[in-house]
Amino acid sequence: PIYQSQLIIKPDELIEAYTSLGEMQVKTIELINKSKKEISIFTNVFYWFEHVEEALKGAISRNIKVRVLMNVNDETSKLYAKKLREIGVKVKEIANETVLARGTLVDNEQVVFVIWVSPVKQEK
């Protein structure tokens, strides 16, 4: 691949695996706190909002542009969308779809994400 042959970048230098969602949330908060320009978050449900709320407020206070793409189909998600808007986050709603991933992209340079995998029934 071009990134490896010409740029001398190894795949294991591009991707870092996390052992738990907790570890991922710690890394997400670190990236949010280091942001300089913008933060883009995509998530099916933002039930982890409370874990990153203070970091997002700090980013907003530093004039960082914060955007969230999320599902707002239940009361908890509606509440989080309202809280996000109140602190200055631009929220876009996913139209009745399920996103099987969640992630945070910071300054178009670093991303932390998880992909939810469900077992698929094998046809006989």
PDB file of C-alpha atoms in Angstrom:
ATOM      1  CA  PRO A   1       0.000   0.000   0.000  1.00  0.00           C
ATOM      2  CA  ILE A   2       1.111   3.558  -0.751  1.00  0.00           C
ATOM      3  CA  TYR A   3       1.023   4.664   2.890  1.00  0.00           C
ATOM      4  CA  GLN A   4       3.461   1.909   3.770  1.00  0.00           C
ATOM      5  CA  SER A   5       5.800   1.923   0.767  1.00  0.00           C
ATOM      6  CA  GLN A   6       6.105   5.645   0.091  1.00  0.00           C
ATOM      7  CA  LEU A   7       5.434   7.151   3.486  1.00  0.00           C
ATOM      8  CA  ILE A   8       7.055   4.324   5.438  1.00  0.00           C
ATOM      9  CA  ILE A   9       4.065   4.037   7.781  1.00  0.00           C
ATOM     10  CA  LYS A  10       3.244   0.640   9.202  1.00  0.00           C
ATOM     11  CA  PRO A  11      -0.420  -0.327   9.775  1.00  0.00           C
ATOM     12  CA  ASP A  12       0.169  -0.813  13.505  1.00  0.00           C
ATOM     13  CA  GLU A  13       1.306   2.826  13.659  1.00  0.00           C
ATOM     14  CA  LEU A  14      -2.025   3.946  12.191  1.00  0.00           C
ATOM     15  CA  ILE A  15      -4.358   1.913  14.382  1.00  0.00           C
ATOM     16  CA  GLU A  16      -4.369   1.487  18.130  1.00  0.00           C
ATOM     17  CA  ALA A  17      -6.707  -1.090  19.666  1.00  0.00           C
ATOM     18  CA  TYR A  18      -8.472  -0.476  22.976  1.00  0.00           C
ATOM     19  CA  THR A  19      -9.452  -3.228  25.367  1.00  0.00           C
ATOM     20  CA  SER A  20     -12.655  -1.637  26.673  1.00  0.00           C
ATOM     21  CA  LEU A  21     -15.182   1.131  26.107  1.00  0.00           C
ATOM     22  CA  GLY A  22     -13.830   2.779  29.251  1.00  0.00           C
ATOM     23  CA  GLU A  23     -10.365   2.983  27.726  1.00  0.00           C
ATOM     24  CA  MET A  24     -11.903   4.376  24.539  1.00  0.00           C
ATOM     25  CA  GLN A  25     -13.757   7.055  26.520  1.00  0.00           C
ATOM     26  CA  VAL A  26     -10.533   8.120  28.244  1.00  0.00           C
ATOM     27  CA  LYS A  27      -8.840   8.496  24.831  1.00  0.00           C
ATOM     28  CA  THR A  28     -11.891  10.365  23.496  1.00  0.00           C
ATOM     29  CA  ILE A  29     -11.707  12.865  26.366  1.00  0.00           C
ATOM     30  CA  GLU A  30      -7.957  13.316  25.780  1.00  0.00           C
ATOM     31  CA  LEU A  31      -8.560  14.104  22.095  1.00  0.00           C
ATOM     32  CA  ILE A  32     -11.418  16.502  22.874  1.00  0.00           C
ATOM     33  CA  ASN A  33      -9.244  18.320  25.417  1.00  0.00           C
ATOM     34  CA  LYS A  34      -6.415  18.678  22.856  1.00  0.00           C
ATOM     35  CA  SER A  35      -8.672  19.859  20.013  1.00  0.00           C
ATOM     36  CA  LYS A  36      -7.739  23.089  18.257  1.00  0.00           C
ATOM     37  CA  LYS A  37     -10.421  23.628  15.581  1.00  0.00           C
ATOM     38  CA  GLU A  38     -13.290  21.159  15.428  1.00  0.00           C
ATOM     39  CA  ILE A  39     -14.821  18.005  16.832  1.00  0.00           C
ATOM     40  CA  SER A  40     -17.225  15.758  14.934  1.00  0.00           C
ATOM     41  CA  ILE A  41     -19.031  12.967  16.772  1.00  0.00           C
ATOM     42  CA  PHE A  42     -21.237  10.291  15.240  1.00  0.00           C
ATOM     43  CA  THR A  43     -23.196   7.861  17.358  1.00  0.00           C
ATOM     44  CA  ASN A  44     -26.374   5.837  17.299  1.00  0.00           C
ATOM     45  CA  VAL A  45     -27.301   6.798  20.849  1.00  0.00           C
ATOM     46  CA  PHE A  46     -25.258   9.235  22.904  1.00  0.00           C
ATOM     47  CA  TYR A  47     -25.690   7.419  26.211  1.00  0.00           C
ATOM     48  CA  TRP A  48     -22.004   8.150  26.901  1.00  0.00           C
ATOM     49  CA  PHE A  49     -22.655  11.918  26.768  1.00  0.00           C
ATOM     50  CA  GLU A  50     -22.215  12.363  30.518  1.00  0.00           C
ATOM     51  CA  HIS A  51     -18.687  10.901  30.281  1.00  0.00           C
ATOM     52  CA  VAL A  52     -17.590  13.599  27.809  1.00  0.00           C
ATOM     53  CA  GLU A  53     -19.901  16.481  28.779  1.00  0.00           C
ATOM     54  CA  GLU A  54     -17.292  18.517  30.690  1.00  0.00           C
ATOM     55  CA  ALA A  55     -14.692  18.024  27.958  1.00  0.00           C
ATOM     56  CA  LEU A  56     -17.210  19.208  25.333  1.00  0.00           C
ATOM     57  CA  LYS A  57     -18.089  22.264  27.439  1.00  0.00           C
ATOM     58  CA  GLY A  58     -14.383  23.046  27.699  1.00  0.00           C
ATOM     59  CA  ALA A  59     -13.988  22.747  23.936  1.00  0.00           C
ATOM     60  CA  ILE A  60     -16.945  25.080  23.338  1.00  0.00           C
ATOM     61  CA  SER A  61     -15.418  27.604  25.755  1.00  0.00           C
ATOM     62  CA  ARG A  62     -12.203  27.468  23.662  1.00  0.00           C
ATOM     63  CA  ASN A  63     -14.278  28.311  20.551  1.00  0.00           C
ATOM     64  CA  ILE A  64     -13.943  24.818  19.094  1.00  0.00           C
ATOM     65  CA  LYS A  65     -16.648  23.949  16.548  1.00  0.00           C
ATOM     66  CA  VAL A  66     -18.492  20.849  17.817  1.00  0.00           C
ATOM     67  CA  ARG A  67     -20.933  18.820  15.730  1.00  0.00           C
ATOM     68  CA  VAL A  68     -22.825  15.652  16.606  1.00  0.00           C
ATOM     69  CA  LEU A  69     -24.700  13.277  14.311  1.00  0.00           C
ATOM     70  CA  MET A  70     -26.961  11.062  16.413  1.00  0.00           C
ATOM     71  CA  ASN A  71     -30.186   9.116  16.663  1.00  0.00           C
ATOM     72  CA  VAL A  72     -32.889  10.899  18.674  1.00  0.00           C
ATOM     73  CA  ASN A  73     -35.618   8.251  18.784  1.00  0.00           C
ATOM     74  CA  ASP A  74     -35.985   7.841  22.554  1.00  0.00           C
ATOM     75  CA  GLU A  75     -36.507  10.232  25.452  1.00  0.00           C
ATOM     76  CA  THR A  76     -32.953   9.896  26.796  1.00  0.00           C
ATOM     77  CA  SER A  77     -31.462  10.752  23.395  1.00  0.00           C
ATOM     78  CA  LYS A  78     -33.840  13.704  23.028  1.00  0.00           C
ATOM     79  CA  LEU A  79     -32.686  14.986  26.420  1.00  0.00           C
ATOM     80  CA  TYR A  80     -29.002  14.648  25.462  1.00  0.00           C
ATOM     81  CA  ALA A  81     -29.615  16.377  22.107  1.00  0.00           C
ATOM     82  CA  LYS A  82     -31.277  19.244  23.990  1.00  0.00           C
ATOM     83  CA  LYS A  83     -28.359  19.493  26.445  1.00  0.00           C
ATOM     84  CA  LEU A  84     -25.865  19.466  23.571  1.00  0.00           C
ATOM     85  CA  ARG A  85     -27.681  22.288  21.796  1.00  0.00           C
ATOM     86  CA  GLU A  86     -27.855  24.288  25.039  1.00  0.00           C
ATOM     87  CA  ILE A  87     -24.059  24.229  25.404  1.00  0.00           C
ATOM     88  CA  GLY A  88     -23.553  25.275  21.771  1.00  0.00           C
ATOM     89  CA  VAL A  89     -23.156  21.991  19.904  1.00  0.00           C
ATOM     90  CA  LYS A  90     -24.653  21.679  16.425  1.00  0.00           C
ATOM     91  CA  VAL A  91     -26.762  18.491  16.458  1.00  0.00           C
ATOM     92  CA  LYS A  92     -27.978  16.677  13.352  1.00  0.00           C
ATOM     93  CA  GLU A  93     -30.423  13.830  13.705  1.00  0.00           C
ATOM     94  CA  ILE A  94     -30.112  10.480  11.952  1.00  0.00           C
ATOM     95  CA  ALA A  95     -33.422   9.725  10.241  1.00  0.00           C
ATOM     96  CA  ASN A  96     -34.744   6.486  11.743  1.00  0.00           C
ATOM     97  CA  GLU A  97     -31.588   4.541  11.028  1.00  0.00           C
ATOM     98  CA  THR A  98     -29.278   2.577  13.233  1.00  0.00           C
ATOM     99  CA  VAL A  99     -25.596   3.387  13.067  1.00  0.00           C
ATOM    100  CA  LEU A 100     -23.529   0.400  14.113  1.00  0.00           C
ATOM    101  CA  ALA A 101     -20.549   2.553  15.012  1.00  0.00           C
ATOM    102  CA  ARG A 102     -19.620   5.494  17.151  1.00  0.00           C
ATOM    103  CA  GLY A 103     -16.690   7.778  16.843  1.00  0.00           C
ATOM    104  CA  THR A 104     -15.062  11.121  17.474  1.00  0.00           C
ATOM    105  CA  LEU A 105     -13.000  12.918  14.829  1.00  0.00           C
ATOM    106  CA  VAL A 106     -10.825  15.764  16.112  1.00  0.00           C
ATOM    107  CA  ASP A 107      -9.311  18.448  13.865  1.00  0.00           C
ATOM    108  CA  ASN A 108      -9.628  16.096  10.860  1.00  0.00           C
ATOM    109  CA  GLU A 109      -6.488  14.386  12.148  1.00  0.00           C
ATOM    110  CA  GLN A 110      -7.339  11.823  14.802  1.00  0.00           C
ATOM    111  CA  VAL A 111     -10.334   9.561  15.233  1.00  0.00           C
ATOM    112  CA  VAL A 112     -11.465   7.215  17.977  1.00  0.00           C
ATOM    113  CA  PHE A 113     -14.195   4.799  16.974  1.00  0.00           C
ATOM    114  CA  VAL A 114     -15.891   1.510  17.731  1.00  0.00           C
ATOM    115  CA  ILE A 115     -17.884  -0.659  15.350  1.00  0.00           C
ATOM    116  CA  TRP A 116     -20.669  -2.780  16.799  1.00  0.00           C
ATOM    117  CA  VAL A 117     -20.722  -6.235  15.290  1.00  0.00           C
ATOM    118  CA  SER A 118     -23.765  -8.470  15.534  1.00  0.00           C
ATOM    119  CA  PRO A 119     -23.652 -12.131  14.632  1.00  0.00           C
ATOM    120  CA  VAL A 120     -25.299 -12.862  11.306  1.00  0.00           C
ATOM    121  CA  LYS A 121     -27.428 -15.978  10.959  1.00  0.00           C
ATOM    122  CA  GLN A 122     -25.933 -18.423   8.516  1.00  0.00           C
ATOM    123  CA  GLU A 123     -28.265 -19.588   5.782  1.00  0.00           C
ATOM    124  CA  LYS A 124     -28.577 -23.345   5.406  1.00  0.00           C
TER     125      LYS A 124
END
